[in-house]
Coordinates of N, CA and C in Angstrom, one line a residue:
A1016 N 14.8 8.6 10.6 CA 14.5 9.8 9.9 C 13.7 9.6 8.7
T1017 N 13.9 8.4 8.0 CA 13.1 8.1 6.8 C 11.6 7.8 7.2
E1018 N 11.4 7.1 8.2 CA 10.0 6.8 8.7 C 9.4 8.1 9.1
A1019 N 10.1 9.0 9.7 CA 9.5 10.3 10.2 C 9.1 11.1 8.9
L1020 N 9.9 11.1 7.9 CA 9.5 11.8 6.6 C 8.2 11.2 6.1
G1021 N 8.1 9.8 6.1 CA 6.9 9.2 5.6 C 5.7 9.6 6.5
A1022 N 5.9 9.7 7.8 CA 4.8 10.1 8.7 C 4.3 11.5 8.4
A1023 N 5.3 12.4 8.1 CA 5.0 13.8 7.8 C 4.2 13.8 6.5
L1024 N 4.6 13.0 5.5 CA 3.9 13.0 4.2 C 2.5 12.5 4.4
A1025 N 2.2 11.7 5.3 CA 0.8 11.1 5.5 C -0.2 12.3 5.8
H1026 N 0.3 13.3 6.4 CA -0.6 14.5 6.7 C -0.9 15.4 5.5
E1027 N -0.2 15.1 4.4 CA -0.3 16.0 3.2 C -1.1 15.4 2.1
V1028 N -1.4 14.1 2.1 CA -2.1 13.5 1.0 C -3.6 13.7 1.0
Q1029 N -4.1 13.6 -0.2 CA -5.6 13.7 -0.4 C -6.0 12.5 -1.2
R1030 N -7.3 12.2 -1.1 CA -7.9 11.1 -1.9 C -7.5 11.3 -3.4
G1031 N -7.0 10.2 -3.9 CA -6.6 10.2 -5.3 C -5.1 10.4 -5.6
D1032 N -4.4 10.8 -4.6 CA -2.9 11.1 -4.7 C -2.2 9.8 -5.0
V1033 N -1.2 9.8 -5.8 CA -0.3 8.7 -6.1 C 1.1 9.1 -5.8
I1034 N 1.8 8.3 -5.0 CA 3.2 8.6 -4.6 C 4.1 7.4 -5.1
F1035 N 5.0 7.7 -6.0 CA 5.9 6.7 -6.5 C 7.3 6.9 -5.9
L1036 N 7.8 5.8 -5.4 CA 9.2 5.9 -4.8 C 10.1 5.0 -5.7
R1037 N 11.2 5.5 -6.0 CA 12.1 4.8 -6.8 C 13.5 4.8 -6.2
G1038 N 14.2 3.7 -6.2 CA 15.5 3.7 -5.6 C 16.0 2.2 -5.5
E1039 N 17.3 2.1 -5.3 CA 18.0 0.8 -5.2 C 17.5 0.0 -4.0
L1040 N 17.7 -1.3 -4.0 CA 17.4 -2.1 -2.9 C 18.1 -1.6 -1.7
G1041 N 17.4 -1.4 -0.6 CA 18.0 -0.9 0.7 C 18.1 0.6 0.8
S1042 N 17.5 1.3 -0.2 CA 17.6 2.8 -0.1 C 16.6 3.5 0.8
G1043 N 15.6 2.7 1.3 CA 14.7 3.3 2.3 C 13.2 3.5 1.8
K1044 N 12.9 2.9 0.7 CA 11.5 3.0 0.2 C 10.5 2.4 1.1
T1045 N 10.8 1.2 1.6 CA 9.8 0.6 2.5 C 9.8 1.3 3.9
S1046 N 10.9 1.8 4.3 CA 10.9 2.6 5.6 C 10.1 3.8 5.5
L1047 N 10.1 4.5 4.3 CA 9.3 5.7 4.1 C 7.8 5.3 4.1
A1048 N 7.5 4.2 3.4 CA 6.2 3.7 3.3 C 5.7 3.3 4.6
R1049 N 6.5 2.6 5.4 CA 6.1 2.2 6.8 C 5.7 3.4 7.6
G1050 N 6.5 4.4 7.6 CA 6.2 5.6 8.4 C 4.9 6.3 7.9
F1051 N 4.7 6.3 6.6 CA 3.5 6.9 6.0 C 2.3 6.1 6.4
L1052 N 2.3 4.7 6.2 CA 1.1 3.9 6.5 C 0.8 3.9 8.0
R1053 N 1.8 3.8 8.9 CA 1.5 3.8 10.3 C 0.9 5.1 10.8
R1054 N 1.3 6.2 10.2 CA 0.7 7.5 10.6 C -0.7 7.6 10.0
F1055 N -0.8 7.3 8.7 CA -2.0 7.4 8.0 C -3.2 6.7 8.7
F1056 N -2.8 5.5 9.2 CA -3.9 4.7 9.8 C -3.8 4.8 11.3
G1057 N -2.9 5.6 11.9 CA -2.8 5.7 13.3 C -2.5 4.4 14.1
N1058 N -1.7 3.6 13.5 CA -1.4 2.3 14.0 C 0.1 2.1 14.0
P1059 N 0.8 2.4 15.2 CA 2.3 2.4 15.2 C 2.9 1.0 15.1
S1060 N 2.1 0.0 15.3 CA 2.6 -1.4 15.1 C 2.2 -2.1 13.9
L1061 N 1.6 -1.4 12.9 CA 1.2 -1.9 11.7 C 2.3 -2.6 10.9
D1062 N 2.1 -3.8 10.5 CA 3.1 -4.6 9.7 C 3.1 -4.0 8.3
V1063 N 4.3 -3.6 7.9 CA 4.5 -3.0 6.6 C 5.7 -3.7 5.9
P1064 N 5.5 -4.8 5.3 CA 6.6 -5.5 4.6 C 6.9 -4.9 3.3
S1065 N 8.1 -5.2 2.7 CA 8.4 -4.7 1.4 C 7.6 -5.4 0.3
P1066 N 7.1 -4.6 -0.6 CA 6.3 -5.3 -1.7 C 7.2 -6.0 -2.7
S1067 N 8.5 -5.9 -2.5 CA 9.4 -6.7 -3.4 C 9.2 -8.2 -3.4
Y1068 N 8.6 -8.7 -2.3 CA 8.4 -10.1 -2.1 C 7.0 -10.6 -2.5
L1069 N 6.0 -9.8 -2.3 CA 4.6 -10.2 -2.6 C 4.0 -9.4 -3.8
L1070 N 4.6 -8.2 -4.1 CA 4.2 -7.3 -5.1 C 3.2 -6.3 -4.7
H1071 N 2.2 -6.7 -3.9 CA 1.1 -5.7 -3.6 C 0.4 -6.0 -2.3
F1072 N 0.4 -4.9 -1.5 CA -0.3 -5.0 -0.2 C -1.4 -3.9 -0.2
A1073 N -2.6 -4.2 0.2 CA -3.7 -3.2 0.2 C -4.1 -3.0 1.7
Y1074 N -4.1 -1.8 2.1 CA -4.4 -1.4 3.5 C -5.7 -0.6 3.5
S1075 N -6.6 -0.9 4.5 CA -7.8 -0.1 4.6 C -8.2 0.0 6.1
S1076 N -9.1 0.9 6.4 CA -9.6 1.0 7.7 C -11.0 0.5 7.8
D1077 N -11.5 0.4 9.0 CA -12.9 0.0 9.2 C -13.9 1.0 8.6
D1078 N -13.5 2.2 8.4 CA -14.4 3.2 7.8 C -14.3 3.2 6.3
A1079 N -13.6 2.3 5.7 CA -13.5 2.2 4.2 C -14.9 1.7 3.7
A1080 N -15.2 2.2 2.5 CA -16.4 1.8 1.8 C -16.4 0.3 1.6
P1081 N -17.6 -0.3 1.7 CA -17.6 -1.8 1.4 C -17.1 -2.0 0.0
G1082 N -16.2 -3.0 -0.2 CA -15.7 -3.3 -1.5 C -14.5 -2.4 -1.9
A1083 N -14.1 -1.5 -1.1 CA -13.0 -0.5 -1.4 C -11.7 -1.3 -1.9
T1084 N -11.5 -2.4 -1.3 CA -10.3 -3.2 -1.7 C -10.7 -4.5 -2.3
A1085 N -12.0 -4.6 -2.8 CA -12.4 -5.9 -3.4 C -11.7 -6.2 -4.6
S1086 N -11.4 -5.3 -5.5 CA -10.6 -5.6 -6.7 C -9.2 -6.1 -6.3
A1087 N -8.6 -5.5 -5.3 CA -7.3 -6.0 -4.8 C -7.4 -7.4 -4.3
A1088 N -8.5 -7.7 -3.6 CA -8.7 -9.1 -3.1 C -8.8 -10.1 -4.2
S1089 N -9.5 -9.7 -5.3 CA -9.7 -10.7 -6.4 C -8.3 -11.0 -7.0
S1090 N -7.4 -10.1 -7.0 CA -6.1 -10.4 -7.6 C -5.3 -11.4 -6.7
G1091 N -5.7 -11.5 -5.4 CA -5.0 -12.4 -4.5 C -5.6 -13.8 -4.6
D1092 N -6.8 -14.0 -5.2 CA -7.4 -15.3 -5.3 C -7.0 -16.0 -6.6
K1093 N -6.1 -16.9 -6.5 CA -5.6 -17.6 -7.7 C -5.9 -19.0 -7.7
S1094 N -7.1 -19.4 -8.2 CA -7.6 -20.8 -8.2 C -6.9 -21.6 -9.3
N1095 N -6.3 -20.9 -10.3 CA -5.6 -21.6 -11.4 C -4.2 -22.0 -11.1
G1096 N -3.7 -21.9 -9.9 CA -2.4 -22.3 -9.5 C -1.4 -21.2 -9.5
E1097 N -1.7 -20.0 -10.0 CA -0.8 -18.9 -9.9 C -0.6 -18.5 -8.5
K1098 N 0.6 -17.9 -8.2 CA 0.9 -17.4 -6.8 C 0.0 -16.1 -6.6
A1099 N -0.5 -16.0 -5.4 CA -1.2 -14.8 -5.0 C -0.2 -13.6 -5.0
T1100 N -0.7 -12.4 -5.5 CA 0.1 -11.2 -5.5 C -0.3 -10.1 -4.6
T1101 N -1.4 -10.3 -3.9 CA -2.0 -9.3 -3.1 C -2.3 -9.8 -1.7
Q1102 N -1.9 -9.0 -0.7 CA -2.3 -9.3 0.7 C -3.1 -8.1 1.3
L1103 N -4.2 -8.4 1.8 CA -5.1 -7.3 2.4 C -4.8 -7.2 3.9
F1104 N -4.7 -5.9 4.3 CA -4.6 -5.6 5.8 C -5.7 -4.7 6.2
R1105 N -6.4 -5.1 7.3 CA -7.3 -4.1 8.0 C -6.4 -3.4 8.9
A1106 N -6.0 -2.2 8.6 CA -5.0 -1.4 9.3 C -5.4 -0.8 10.6
S1107 N -6.7 -0.3 10.7 CA -7.1 0.3 11.9 C -8.6 0.6 11.8
A1108 N -9.1 1.3 12.8 CA -10.5 1.7 12.8 C -10.8 2.9 11.9
T1109 N -9.8 3.7 11.7 CA -10.0 5.0 10.9 C -8.7 5.3 10.3
S1110 N -8.7 6.4 9.5 CA -7.5 6.9 8.8 C -7.6 8.4 8.7
L1111 N -6.5 9.0 8.2 CA -6.4 10.4 8.0 C -7.3 10.9 6.9
V1112 N -7.6 10.0 5.9 CA -8.5 10.3 4.9 C -9.6 9.1 5.0
P1113 N -10.7 9.4 5.7 CA -11.6 8.3 6.0 C -12.1 7.6 4.7
G1114 N -12.2 6.3 4.7 CA -12.7 5.5 3.6 C -11.8 5.4 2.5
C1115 N -10.5 5.8 2.6 CA -9.6 5.7 1.5 C -8.6 4.6 1.7
P1116 N -8.6 3.6 0.9 CA -7.6 2.5 1.0 C -6.3 3.0 0.4
V1117 N -5.2 2.3 0.9 CA -3.9 2.6 0.4 C -3.3 1.3 -0.2
H1118 N -2.7 1.4 -1.4 CA -2.0 0.3 -2.0 C -0.5 0.5 -2.0
H1119 N 0.2 -0.5 -1.5 CA 1.7 -0.4 -1.4 C 2.1 -1.5 -2.4
I1120 N 2.7 -1.1 -3.5 CA 3.0 -2.0 -4.6 C 4.4 -1.9 -5.1
D1121 N 4.9 -2.9 -5.8 CA 6.1 -2.8 -6.6 C 5.7 -2.7 -8.0
P1122 N 5.5 -1.5 -8.6 CA 4.9 -1.3 -9.9 C 5.8 -1.8 -11.0
Y1123 N 7.1 -2.0 -10.8 CA 7.9 -2.4 -11.9 C 7.8 -3.9 -12.1
R1124 N 7.2 -4.6 -11.3 CA 7.0 -6.1 -11.4 C 5.6 -6.5 -11.7
L1125 N 4.7 -5.5 -11.7 CA 3.3 -5.9 -12.0 C 3.0 -6.0 -13.5
P1126 N 2.0 -6.9 -13.9 CA 1.7 -7.0 -15.3 C 1.2 -5.6 -15.9
E1127 N 1.4 -5.5 -17.1 CA 0.9 -4.2 -17.8 C -0.6 -4.0 -17.5
G1128 N -1.0 -2.8 -17.2 CA -2.4 -2.5 -17.0 C -2.8 -2.7 -15.5
K1129 N -2.0 -3.4 -14.7 CA -2.4 -3.6 -13.3 C -2.4 -2.4 -12.5
I1130 N -1.4 -1.5 -12.7 CA -1.4 -0.2 -11.9 C -2.6 0.6 -12.1
A1131 N -3.0 0.7 -13.4 CA -4.2 1.5 -13.7 C -5.5 0.9 -13.0
A1132 N -5.5 -0.4 -12.9 CA -6.7 -1.1 -12.3 C -6.7 -0.8 -10.8
L1133 N -5.6 -0.7 -10.2 CA -5.5 -0.4 -8.8 C -5.9 1.0 -8.5
I1134 N -5.6 2.0 -9.3 CA -5.8 3.4 -9.1 C -7.2 3.8 -9.4
D1135 N -7.8 3.1 -10.4 CA -9.2 3.5 -10.8 C -10.2 3.2 -9.7

């Protein structure tokens, strides 16, 4: 039921929308996000892990503008020994909002200012 709610929500979003989910561990946040992302990208087998472990997943389609997730990728390149915090997924050939990447993050564990950098 939670994934179905996420799938229904995918048809309602527009470019620039931000959806924040808040809840205890195991309350269904990732299940809702999984339903949303799988429907948004039309990929029922898309891997959608919890951002509690890596902090940030960036999803895009083949129709995304070049560099649409480039800033996300740069946060995953840690040559100074820091752990990578971003994983990029090429989710499908197209999406419900063409050219629009989706960021699945745990905003409560990101450094200050990081959320704004992702949304801009």
